[in-house]
mmCIF file with all atom_site columns, C-alpha atoms in Angstrom:
data_model
loop_
_atom_site.group_PDB
_atom_site.id
_atom_site.type_symbol
_atom_site.label_atom_id
_atom_site.label_alt_id
_atom_site.label_comp_id
_atom_site.label_asym_id
_atom_site.label_entity_id
_atom_site.label_seq_id
_atom_site.pdbx_PDB_ins_code
_atom_site.Cartn_x
_atom_site.Cartn_y
_atom_site.Cartn_z
_atom_site.occupancy
_atom_site.B_iso_or_equiv
_atom_site.pdbx_formal_charge
_atom_site.auth_seq_id
_atom_site.auth_comp_id
_atom_site.auth_asym_id
_atom_site.auth_atom_id
_atom_site.pdbx_PDB_model_num
ATOM 1   C CA . MET A 1 1   ? -11.706 -2.526  48.250  1.00 42.00 ? 200 MET A CA 1
ATOM 2   C CA . ALA A 1 2   ? -9.627  -2.678  45.107  1.00 43.00 ? 201 ALA A CA 1
ATOM 3   C CA . THR A 1 3   ? -8.902  0.690   43.406  1.00 44.00 ? 202 THR A CA 1
ATOM 4   C CA . SER A 1 4   ? -7.755  1.581   39.992  1.00 44.00 ? 203 SER A CA 1
ATOM 5   C CA . ARG A 1 5   ? -5.199  3.987   38.727  1.00 45.00 ? 204 ARG A CA 1
ATOM 6   C CA . THR A 1 6   ? -7.634  5.348   36.206  1.00 45.00 ? 205 THR A CA 1
ATOM 7   C CA . THR A 1 7   ? -10.237 6.212   38.819  1.00 46.00 ? 206 THR A CA 1
ATOM 8   C CA . GLY A 1 8   ? -10.585 9.831   37.412  1.00 53.00 ? 207 GLY A CA 1
ATOM 9   C CA . GLY A 1 9   ? -12.270 8.440   34.301  1.00 59.00 ? 208 GLY A CA 1
ATOM 10  C CA . PRO A 1 10  ? -11.575 10.076  30.869  1.00 59.00 ? 209 PRO A CA 1
ATOM 11  C CA . ARG A 1 11  ? -10.936 13.578  32.516  1.00 59.00 ? 210 ARG A CA 1
ATOM 12  C CA . GLY A 1 12  ? -8.486  12.009  34.700  1.00 54.00 ? 211 GLY A CA 1
ATOM 13  C CA . ARG A 1 13  ? -6.729  10.252  31.739  1.00 60.00 ? 212 ARG A CA 1
ATOM 14  C CA . THR A 1 14  ? -6.710  13.316  29.894  1.00 58.00 ? 213 THR A CA 1
ATOM 15  C CA . VAL A 1 15  ? -4.984  15.190  32.760  1.00 55.00 ? 214 VAL A CA 1
ATOM 16  C CA . LEU A 1 16  ? -2.347  12.390  33.087  1.00 56.00 ? 215 LEU A CA 1
ATOM 17  C CA . THR A 1 17  ? -1.716  12.394  29.221  1.00 57.00 ? 216 THR A CA 1
ATOM 18  C CA . TYR A 1 18  ? -0.993  16.301  29.425  1.00 56.00 ? 217 TYR A CA 1
ATOM 19  C CA . LEU A 1 19  ? 1.126   15.790  32.274  1.00 52.00 ? 218 LEU A CA 1
ATOM 20  C CA . GLU A 1 20  ? 3.395   13.353  30.352  1.00 56.00 ? 219 GLU A CA 1
ATOM 21  C CA . SER A 1 21  ? 3.148   15.473  27.164  1.00 65.00 ? 220 SER A CA 1
ATOM 22  C CA . ARG A 1 22  ? 6.207   17.349  25.502  1.00 66.00 ? 221 ARG A CA 1
ATOM 23  C CA . LYS A 1 23  ? 4.400   20.605  25.877  1.00 65.00 ? 222 LYS A CA 1
ATOM 24  C CA . ASN A 1 24  ? 4.140   20.114  29.876  1.00 62.00 ? 223 ASN A CA 1
ATOM 25  C CA . LEU A 1 25  ? 7.690   18.826  30.087  1.00 64.00 ? 224 LEU A CA 1
ATOM 26  C CA . ALA A 1 26  ? 9.009   21.662  27.986  1.00 67.00 ? 225 ALA A CA 1
ATOM 27  C CA . GLY A 1 27  ? 7.135   24.120  29.822  1.00 64.00 ? 226 GLY A CA 1
ATOM 28  C CA . SER A 1 28  ? 8.161   22.691  33.361  1.00 71.00 ? 227 SER A CA 1
ATOM 29  C CA . ALA A 1 29  ? 11.747  23.006  32.105  1.00 70.00 ? 228 ALA A CA 1
ATOM 30  C CA . CYS A 1 30  ? 11.421  26.681  31.306  1.00 70.00 ? 229 CYS A CA 1
ATOM 31  C CA . GLY A 1 31  ? 9.365   27.237  34.618  1.00 65.00 ? 230 GLY A CA 1
ATOM 32  C CA . VAL A 1 32  ? 12.285  25.843  36.509  1.00 70.00 ? 231 VAL A CA 1
ATOM 33  C CA . ALA A 1 33  ? 14.605  28.103  34.790  1.00 67.00 ? 232 ALA A CA 1
ATOM 34  C CA . GLY A 1 34  ? 12.209  31.000  35.853  1.00 62.00 ? 233 GLY A CA 1
ATOM 35  C CA . LEU A 1 35  ? 12.422  29.667  39.589  1.00 63.00 ? 234 LEU A CA 1
ATOM 36  C CA . ALA A 1 36  ? 16.251  29.828  39.196  1.00 68.00 ? 235 ALA A CA 1
ATOM 37  C CA . LEU A 1 37  ? 15.984  33.399  37.921  1.00 59.00 ? 236 LEU A CA 1
ATOM 38  C CA . THR A 1 38  ? 14.042  34.144  40.863  1.00 65.00 ? 237 THR A CA 1
ATOM 39  C CA . LEU A 1 39  ? 16.449  32.701  43.435  1.00 61.00 ? 238 LEU A CA 1
ATOM 40  C CA . ALA A 1 40  ? 19.175  34.668  41.588  1.00 65.00 ? 239 ALA A CA 1
ATOM 41  C CA . GLY A 1 41  ? 17.200  37.961  42.192  1.00 61.00 ? 240 GLY A CA 1
ATOM 42  C CA . VAL A 1 42  ? 16.511  38.617  38.639  1.00 60.00 ? 241 VAL A CA 1
ATOM 43  C CA . ALA A 1 43  ? 12.773  38.214  38.619  1.00 57.00 ? 242 ALA A CA 1
ATOM 44  C CA . GLY A 1 44  ? 12.138  40.327  41.752  1.00 61.00 ? 243 GLY A CA 1
ATOM 45  C CA . ALA A 1 45  ? 8.577   40.843  42.924  1.00 65.00 ? 244 ALA A CA 1
ATOM 46  C CA . TYR A 1 46  ? 7.072   39.826  39.534  1.00 60.00 ? 245 TYR A CA 1
ATOM 47  C CA . TRP A 1 47  ? 8.601   36.225  39.899  1.00 62.00 ? 246 TRP A CA 1
ATOM 48  C CA . PRO A 1 48  ? 5.207   34.448  39.530  1.00 70.00 ? 247 PRO A CA 1
ATOM 49  C CA . LEU A 1 49  ? 4.441   36.212  36.185  1.00 68.00 ? 248 LEU A CA 1
ATOM 50  C CA . VAL A 1 50  ? 8.094   35.367  35.003  1.00 63.00 ? 249 VAL A CA 1
ATOM 51  C CA . VAL A 1 51  ? 7.681   31.718  35.933  1.00 63.00 ? 250 VAL A CA 1
ATOM 52  C CA . ALA A 1 52  ? 4.309   31.470  34.396  1.00 73.00 ? 251 ALA A CA 1
ATOM 53  C CA . GLY A 1 53  ? 5.456   33.180  31.193  1.00 71.00 ? 252 GLY A CA 1
ATOM 54  C CA . LEU A 1 54  ? 8.354   30.995  30.884  1.00 65.00 ? 253 LEU A CA 1
ATOM 55  C CA . TYR A 1 55  ? 6.219   27.953  31.418  1.00 70.00 ? 254 TYR A CA 1
ATOM 56  C CA . GLY A 1 56  ? 3.745   29.098  28.610  1.00 72.00 ? 255 GLY A CA 1
ATOM 57  C CA . ALA A 1 57  ? 6.544   29.919  26.208  1.00 69.00 ? 256 ALA A CA 1
ATOM 58  C CA . GLY A 1 58  ? 8.123   26.478  26.615  1.00 66.00 ? 257 GLY A CA 1
ATOM 59  C CA . ALA A 1 59  ? 4.716   24.638  26.107  1.00 65.00 ? 258 ALA A CA 1
ATOM 60  C CA . LEU A 1 60  ? 4.268   26.960  22.955  1.00 64.00 ? 259 LEU A CA 1
ATOM 61  C CA . ILE A 1 61  ? 7.357   26.108  21.314  1.00 63.00 ? 260 ILE A CA 1
ATOM 62  C CA . ALA A 1 62  ? 7.288   22.485  22.134  1.00 64.00 ? 261 ALA A CA 1
ATOM 63  C CA . PRO A 1 63  ? 6.717   20.126  19.328  1.00 64.00 ? 262 PRO A CA 1
ATOM 64  C CA . PRO A 1 64  ? 3.079   18.811  19.081  1.00 65.00 ? 263 PRO A CA 1
ATOM 65  C CA . GLU A 1 65  ? 2.474   15.248  19.928  1.00 63.00 ? 264 GLU A CA 1
ATOM 66  C CA . ARG A 1 66  ? 2.503   12.894  16.987  1.00 66.00 ? 265 ARG A CA 1
ATOM 67  C CA . THR A 1 67  ? 0.075   10.243  16.523  1.00 69.00 ? 266 THR A CA 1
ATOM 68  C CA . ALA A 1 68  ? 1.707   7.252   14.980  1.00 69.00 ? 267 ALA A CA 1
ATOM 69  C CA . PRO A 1 69  ? -0.134  5.998   11.806  1.00 67.00 ? 268 PRO A CA 1
ATOM 70  C CA . PRO A 1 70  ? -1.811  2.500   12.074  1.00 65.00 ? 269 PRO A CA 1
ATOM 71  C CA . PRO A 1 71  ? 0.349   -0.197  10.699  1.00 63.00 ? 270 PRO A CA 1
ATOM 72  C CA . PHE A 1 72  ? -0.814  -1.887  7.383   1.00 65.00 ? 271 PHE A CA 1
ATOM 73  C CA . ASP A 1 73  ? 0.219   -5.300  6.331   1.00 71.00 ? 272 ASP A CA 1
ATOM 74  C CA . PRO A 1 74  ? 0.579   -5.391  2.599   1.00 67.00 ? 273 PRO A CA 1
ATOM 75  C CA . ARG A 1 75  ? -0.175  -9.238  2.761   1.00 74.00 ? 274 ARG A CA 1
ATOM 76  C CA . GLU A 1 76  ? -3.686  -8.382  3.933   1.00 81.00 ? 275 GLU A CA 1
ATOM 77  C CA . GLU A 1 77  ? -4.211  -6.407  0.620   1.00 84.00 ? 276 GLU A CA 1
ATOM 78  C CA . LEU A 1 78  ? -2.893  -9.439  -1.282  1.00 90.00 ? 277 LEU A CA 1
ATOM 79  C CA . GLY A 1 79  ? -5.424  -11.587 0.495   1.00 91.00 ? 278 GLY A CA 1
ATOM 80  C CA . VAL A 1 80  ? -8.387  -9.329  -0.565  1.00 93.00 ? 279 VAL A CA 1
ATOM 81  C CA . LEU A 1 81  ? -6.834  -9.201  -4.094  1.00 94.00 ? 280 LEU A CA 1
ATOM 82  C CA . ARG A 1 82  ? -6.772  -13.049 -4.376  1.00 95.00 ? 281 ARG A CA 1
ATOM 83  C CA . GLU A 1 83  ? -10.408 -13.218 -3.422  1.00 95.00 ? 282 GLU A CA 1
ATOM 84  C CA . ASP A 1 84  ? -11.128 -10.874 -6.134  1.00 96.00 ? 283 ASP A CA 1
ATOM 85  C CA . PHE A 1 85  ? -9.004  -12.709 -8.604  1.00 96.00 ? 284 PHE A CA 1
ATOM 86  C CA . GLY A 1 86  ? -11.155 -15.794 -7.760  1.00 96.00 ? 285 GLY A CA 1
ATOM 87  C CA . ARG A 1 87  ? -14.279 -13.838 -8.542  1.00 96.00 ? 286 ARG A CA 1
ATOM 88  C CA . LEU A 1 88  ? -12.459 -12.845 -11.808 1.00 96.00 ? 287 LEU A CA 1
ATOM 89  C CA . ARG A 1 89  ? -11.734 -16.449 -12.830 1.00 95.00 ? 288 ARG A CA 1
ATOM 90  C CA . GLY A 1 90  ? -15.425 -17.276 -12.104 1.00 95.00 ? 289 GLY A CA 1
ATOM 91  C CA . TYR A 1 91  ? -16.550 -14.454 -14.313 1.00 94.00 ? 290 TYR A CA 1
ATOM 92  C CA . VAL A 1 92  ? -14.385 -15.171 -17.356 1.00 93.00 ? 291 VAL A CA 1
ATOM 93  C CA . ASP A 1 93  ? -15.126 -18.883 -17.027 1.00 91.00 ? 292 ASP A CA 1
ATOM 94  C CA . GLY A 1 94  ? -18.660 -18.008 -17.569 1.00 90.00 ? 293 GLY A CA 1
ATOM 95  C CA . VAL A 1 95  ? -18.170 -15.940 -20.924 1.00 89.00 ? 294 VAL A CA 1
ATOM 96  C CA . GLU A 1 96  ? -17.654 -17.226 -24.363 1.00 90.00 ? 295 GLU A CA 1
ATOM 97  C CA . LEU A 1 97  ? -14.582 -15.716 -26.306 1.00 92.00 ? 296 LEU A CA 1
ATOM 98  C CA . PRO A 1 98  ? -12.952 -16.631 -29.664 1.00 92.00 ? 297 PRO A CA 1
ATOM 99  C CA . PRO A 1 99  ? -10.040 -18.986 -29.491 1.00 92.00 ? 298 PRO A CA 1
ATOM 100 C CA . GLY A 1 100 ? -7.193  -16.181 -29.977 1.00 93.00 ? 299 GLY A CA 1
ATOM 101 C CA . PRO A 1 101 ? -8.532  -13.958 -27.102 1.00 93.00 ? 300 PRO A CA 1
ATOM 102 C CA . ALA A 1 102 ? -9.346  -16.826 -24.991 1.00 94.00 ? 301 ALA A CA 1
ATOM 103 C CA . GLU A 1 103 ? -6.025  -18.242 -25.167 1.00 95.00 ? 302 GLU A CA 1
ATOM 104 C CA . ALA A 1 104 ? -4.401  -14.926 -24.580 1.00 95.00 ? 303 ALA A CA 1
ATOM 105 C CA . LEU A 1 105 ? -6.604  -14.266 -21.509 1.00 96.00 ? 304 LEU A CA 1
ATOM 106 C CA . ALA A 1 106 ? -5.797  -17.816 -20.111 1.00 95.00 ? 305 ALA A CA 1
ATOM 107 C CA . GLU A 1 107 ? -2.226  -16.956 -20.247 1.00 95.00 ? 306 GLU A CA 1
ATOM 108 C CA . LEU A 1 108 ? -2.714  -13.669 -18.652 1.00 96.00 ? 307 LEU A CA 1
ATOM 109 C CA . LEU A 1 109 ? -4.714  -14.994 -15.857 1.00 96.00 ? 308 LEU A CA 1
ATOM 110 C CA . GLU A 1 110 ? -2.103  -17.698 -15.243 1.00 96.00 ? 309 GLU A CA 1
ATOM 111 C CA . LEU A 1 111 ? 0.504   -15.030 -14.962 1.00 96.00 ? 310 LEU A CA 1
ATOM 112 C CA . TYR A 1 112 ? -1.462  -13.159 -12.287 1.00 96.00 ? 311 TYR A CA 1
ATOM 113 C CA . GLY A 1 113 ? -2.362  -16.357 -10.504 1.00 96.00 ? 312 GLY A CA 1
ATOM 114 C CA . ALA A 1 114 ? 1.412   -17.147 -10.295 1.00 95.00 ? 313 ALA A CA 1
ATOM 115 C CA . LEU A 1 115 ? 2.203   -13.660 -8.765  1.00 95.00 ? 314 LEU A CA 1
ATOM 116 C CA . LEU A 1 116 ? -0.512  -13.916 -6.313  1.00 95.00 ? 315 LEU A CA 1
ATOM 117 C CA . GLU A 1 117 ? -0.006  -17.517 -5.179  1.00 93.00 ? 316 GLU A CA 1
ATOM 118 C CA . PRO A 1 118 ? 0.778   -17.445 -1.497  1.00 91.00 ? 317 PRO A CA 1
ATOM 119 C CA . GLY A 1 119 ? 4.697   -17.782 -0.775  1.00 91.00 ? 318 GLY A CA 1
ATOM 120 C CA . TRP A 1 120 ? 7.856   -16.050 -1.313  1.00 91.00 ? 319 TRP A CA 1
ATOM 121 C CA . VAL A 1 121 ? 6.774   -14.800 -4.733  1.00 91.00 ? 320 VAL A CA 1
ATOM 122 C CA . ALA A 1 122 ? 3.791   -12.980 -3.227  1.00 92.00 ? 321 ALA A CA 1
ATOM 123 C CA . ASP A 1 123 ? 5.987   -11.866 -0.501  1.00 91.00 ? 322 ASP A CA 1
ATOM 124 C CA . VAL A 1 124 ? 8.236   -9.983  -3.102  1.00 93.00 ? 323 VAL A CA 1
ATOM 125 C CA . LEU A 1 125 ? 5.116   -8.467  -4.755  1.00 93.00 ? 324 LEU A CA 1
ATOM 126 C CA . ALA A 1 126 ? 3.739   -7.321  -1.538  1.00 92.00 ? 325 ALA A CA 1
ATOM 127 C CA . ALA A 1 127 ? 7.070   -5.294  -0.840  1.00 91.00 ? 326 ALA A CA 1
ATOM 128 C CA . ASP A 1 128 ? 6.427   -3.185  -4.149  1.00 92.00 ? 327 ASP A CA 1
ATOM 129 C CA . PRO A 1 129 ? 3.468   -1.129  -3.912  1.00 90.00 ? 328 PRO A CA 1
ATOM 130 C CA . GLU A 1 130 ? 3.406   0.015   -7.449  1.00 92.00 ? 329 GLU A CA 1
ATOM 131 C CA . ALA A 1 131 ? 3.605   -3.582  -8.631  1.00 94.00 ? 330 ALA A CA 1
ATOM 132 C CA . VAL A 1 132 ? 0.591   -4.480  -6.362  1.00 93.00 ? 331 VAL A CA 1
ATOM 133 C CA . HIS A 1 133 ? -1.375  -1.547  -7.686  1.00 93.00 ? 332 HIS A CA 1
ATOM 134 C CA . ALA A 1 134 ? -0.769  -2.633  -11.276 1.00 95.00 ? 333 ALA A CA 1
ATOM 135 C CA . VAL A 1 135 ? -1.937  -6.116  -10.562 1.00 96.00 ? 334 VAL A CA 1
ATOM 136 C CA . SER A 1 136 ? -4.824  -4.849  -8.588  1.00 95.00 ? 335 SER A CA 1
ATOM 137 C CA . ARG A 1 137 ? -5.937  -2.550  -11.236 1.00 96.00 ? 336 ARG A CA 1
ATOM 138 C CA . ALA A 1 138 ? -5.769  -5.246  -14.006 1.00 97.00 ? 337 ALA A CA 1
ATOM 139 C CA . VAL A 1 139 ? -7.560  -7.811  -11.960 1.00 96.00 ? 338 VAL A CA 1
ATOM 140 C CA . ARG A 1 140 ? -10.327 -5.321  -10.554 1.00 96.00 ? 339 ARG A CA 1
ATOM 141 C CA . GLN A 1 141 ? -10.778 -3.067  -13.635 1.00 96.00 ? 340 GLN A CA 1
ATOM 142 C CA . ASP A 1 142 ? -8.875  -3.679  -16.896 1.00 97.00 ? 341 ASP A CA 1
ATOM 143 C CA . VAL A 1 143 ? -9.595  -7.374  -17.437 1.00 97.00 ? 342 VAL A CA 1
ATOM 144 C CA . PRO A 1 144 ? -13.323 -7.220  -16.579 1.00 96.00 ? 343 PRO A CA 1
ATOM 145 C CA . GLU A 1 145 ? -13.777 -4.110  -18.526 1.00 96.00 ? 344 GLU A CA 1
ATOM 146 C CA . SER A 1 146 ? -12.166 -5.447  -21.633 1.00 96.00 ? 345 SER A CA 1
ATOM 147 C CA . VAL A 1 147 ? -14.266 -8.653  -21.498 1.00 95.00 ? 346 VAL A CA 1
ATOM 148 C CA . ASP A 1 148 ? -17.472 -6.866  -20.844 1.00 94.00 ? 347 ASP A CA 1
ATOM 149 C CA . ALA A 1 149 ? -16.811 -4.087  -23.540 1.00 94.00 ? 348 ALA A CA 1
ATOM 150 C CA . TYR A 1 150 ? -16.158 -6.941  -25.945 1.00 93.00 ? 349 TYR A CA 1
ATOM 151 C CA . HIS A 1 151 ? -19.389 -8.527  -25.358 1.00 89.00 ? 350 HIS A CA 1
ATOM 152 C CA . ARG A 1 152 ? -21.364 -5.341  -25.625 1.00 90.00 ? 351 ARG A CA 1
ATOM 153 C CA . THR A 1 153 ? -19.627 -4.205  -28.765 1.00 89.00 ? 352 THR A CA 1
ATOM 154 C CA . ARG A 1 154 ? -20.102 -7.690  -30.487 1.00 85.00 ? 353 ARG A CA 1
ATOM 155 C CA . TRP A 1 155 ? -23.796 -7.315  -30.106 1.00 79.00 ? 354 TRP A CA 1
ATOM 156 C CA . TRP A 1 156 ? -23.789 -3.853  -31.607 1.00 72.00 ? 355 TRP A CA 1
ATOM 157 C CA . SER A 1 157 ? -21.581 -5.081  -34.498 1.00 73.00 ? 356 SER A CA 1
ATOM 158 C CA . ARG A 1 158 ? -24.014 -7.769  -35.400 1.00 72.00 ? 357 ARG A CA 1
ATOM 159 C CA . MET A 1 159 ? -26.784 -5.211  -35.522 1.00 65.00 ? 358 MET A CA 1
ATOM 160 C CA . ALA A 1 160 ? -24.727 -2.927  -37.620 1.00 69.00 ? 359 ALA A CA 1
ATOM 161 C CA . PRO A 1 161 ? -21.819 -4.472  -39.214 1.00 71.00 ? 360 PRO A CA 1
ATOM 162 C CA . GLY A 1 162 ? -18.806 -2.661  -40.243 1.00 67.00 ? 361 GLY A CA 1
ATOM 163 C CA . GLY A 1 163 ? -15.687 -1.094  -38.629 1.00 67.00 ? 362 GLY A CA 1
ATOM 164 C CA . GLU A 1 164 ? -12.884 -2.757  -36.688 1.00 74.00 ? 363 GLU A CA 1
ATOM 165 C CA . SER A 1 165 ? -13.888 -6.215  -35.162 1.00 84.00 ? 364 SER A CA 1
ATOM 166 C CA . PRO A 1 166 ? -14.458 -6.197  -31.346 1.00 87.00 ? 365 PRO A CA 1
ATOM 167 C CA . GLU A 1 167 ? -12.130 -9.438  -31.355 1.00 91.00 ? 366 GLU A CA 1
ATOM 168 C CA . ARG A 1 168 ? -9.339  -7.189  -32.716 1.00 91.00 ? 367 ARG A CA 1
ATOM 169 C CA . HIS A 1 169 ? -9.749  -4.589  -30.067 1.00 93.00 ? 368 HIS A CA 1
ATOM 170 C CA . LEU A 1 170 ? -9.882  -7.309  -27.263 1.00 95.00 ? 369 LEU A CA 1
ATOM 171 C CA . GLU A 1 171 ? -6.828  -9.103  -28.518 1.00 94.00 ? 370 GLU A CA 1
ATOM 172 C CA . ARG A 1 172 ? -4.901  -5.592  -28.457 1.00 95.00 ? 371 ARG A CA 1
ATOM 173 C CA . GLN A 1 173 ? -6.065  -4.909  -25.015 1.00 96.00 ? 372 GLN A CA 1
ATOM 174 C CA . LEU A 1 174 ? -5.037  -8.293  -23.630 1.00 96.00 ? 373 LEU A CA 1
ATOM 175 C CA . GLY A 1 175 ? -1.695  -7.923  -25.284 1.00 95.00 ? 374 GLY A CA 1
ATOM 176 C CA . LEU A 1 176 ? -1.218  -4.543  -23.678 1.00 97.00 ? 375 LEU A CA 1
ATOM 177 C CA . LEU A 1 177 ? -2.204  -6.171  -20.273 1.00 97.00 ? 376 LEU A CA 1
ATOM 178 C CA . ARG A 1 178 ? 0.331   -8.972  -21.009 1.00 96.00 ? 377 ARG A CA 1
ATOM 179 C CA . ASP A 1 179 ? 3.120   -6.600  -21.626 1.00 96.00 ? 378 ASP A CA 1
ATOM 180 C CA . GLU A 1 180 ? 2.375   -4.693  -18.433 1.00 97.00 ? 379 GLU A CA 1
ATOM 181 C CA . ALA A 1 181 ? 2.441   -8.000  -16.460 1.00 96.00 ? 380 ALA A CA 1
ATOM 182 C CA . GLN A 1 182 ? 5.603   -8.994  -17.979 1.00 95.00 ? 381 GLN A CA 1
ATOM 183 C CA . ARG A 1 183 ? 6.959   -5.587  -16.992 1.00 96.00 ? 382 ARG A CA 1
ATOM 184 C CA . VAL A 1 184 ? 5.962   -6.065  -13.487 1.00 96.00 ? 383 VAL A CA 1
ATOM 185 C CA . THR A 1 185 ? 7.292   -9.639  -13.417 1.00 95.00 ? 384 THR A CA 1
ATOM 186 C CA . ALA A 1 186 ? 10.567  -8.218  -14.729 1.00 95.00 ? 385 ALA A CA 1
ATOM 187 C CA . GLY A 1 187 ? 10.793  -5.756  -12.211 1.00 94.00 ? 386 GLY A CA 1
ATOM 188 C CA . LEU A 1 188 ? 10.333  -8.128  -9.253  1.00 94.00 ? 387 LEU A CA 1
ATOM 189 C CA . HIS A 1 189 ? 12.773  -10.364 -10.790 1.00 94.00 ? 388 HIS A CA 1
ATOM 190 C CA . GLU A 1 190 ? 15.389  -7.470  -10.876 1.00 94.00 ? 389 GLU A CA 1
ATOM 191 C CA . VAL A 1 191 ? 14.716  -6.976  -7.180  1.00 91.00 ? 390 VAL A CA 1
ATOM 192 C CA . GLU A 1 192 ? 15.746  -10.527 -6.389  1.00 93.00 ? 391 GLU A CA 1
ATOM 193 C CA . ALA A 1 193 ? 18.739  -10.365 -8.743  1.00 94.00 ? 392 ALA A CA 1
ATOM 194 C CA . ARG A 1 194 ? 19.924  -7.343  -6.913  1.00 93.00 ? 393 ARG A CA 1
ATOM 195 C CA . ARG A 1 195 ? 19.549  -9.073  -3.693  1.00 92.00 ? 394 ARG A CA 1
ATOM 196 C CA . GLN A 1 196 ? 21.626  -12.085 -4.985  1.00 94.00 ? 395 GLN A CA 1
ATOM 197 C CA . GLN A 1 197 ? 24.245  -9.622  -6.130  1.00 94.00 ? 396 GLN A CA 1
ATOM 198 C CA . THR A 1 198 ? 24.414  -7.970  -2.841  1.00 94.00 ? 397 THR A CA 1
ATOM 199 C CA . HIS A 1 199 ? 24.978  -11.087 -1.060  1.00 94.00 ? 398 HIS A CA 1
ATOM 200 C CA . THR A 1 200 ? 27.762  -12.072 -3.551  1.00 95.00 ? 399 THR A CA 1
ATOM 201 C CA . THR A 1 201 ? 29.501  -8.848  -2.971  1.00 93.00 ? 400 THR A CA 1
ATOM 202 C CA . TYR A 1 202 ? 29.262  -9.233  0.761   1.00 92.00 ? 401 TYR A CA 1
ATOM 203 C CA . LEU A 1 203 ? 30.786  -12.512 0.820   1.00 93.00 ? 402 LEU A CA 1
ATOM 204 C CA . GLU A 1 204 ? 33.510  -11.564 -1.580  1.00 92.00 ? 403 GLU A CA 1
ATOM 205 C CA . GLU A 1 205 ? 34.434  -8.543  0.911   1.00 91.00 ? 404 GLU A CA 1
ATOM 206 C CA . ARG A 1 206 ? 34.271  -10.820 3.888   1.00 90.00 ? 405 ARG A CA 1
ATOM 207 C CA . GLY A 1 207 ? 36.510  -13.214 2.229   1.00 88.00 ? 406 GLY A CA 1
ATOM 208 C CA . ARG A 1 208 ? 39.059  -10.506 1.416   1.00 88.00 ? 407 ARG A CA 1
ATOM 209 C CA . SER A 1 209 ? 39.046  -9.032  4.989   1.00 79.00 ? 408 SER A CA 1
#
């Protein structure tokens, strides 16, 4: 009949885990030192207490076991963000905007789309958590809020004319988002430029050697 190394079930696995833990290994090392003291005649008749005490002290001072954090693939986050970006495109395609804001929004979405397009550009983006956060915030929050607020405010402006036009606010918001997207793009470009410069320096130093 076949047997299993984990016959003890969860309790057996728990015992095995402790036997292999740092605490048990450190305690065992100190316990061995206690046995050495016993053989040297230092512990006397109280050697069991000495060995047990040293084992406990070793187990107490040993560093705790560390559970490694789960690995996260930033490309998976970009995959989800691409899906949200597709929904954003579908949303803005169904809204009516004045020519100026409509053109600005189209340019902004084109820039986001270029950054999120699968390939090496998206890989560079994925390596920069702050850049991913900026694009994610814009796609999931800022752009939808700007367009929705424009439509709501425009309705109220028709009911009670006066004040700064909703179109003007929308243009300003899209301009600020465009500036932010351009800063993100410039930052990613700088990363690639540094990478190129580093390789040039490496080749020059290799040539001199």
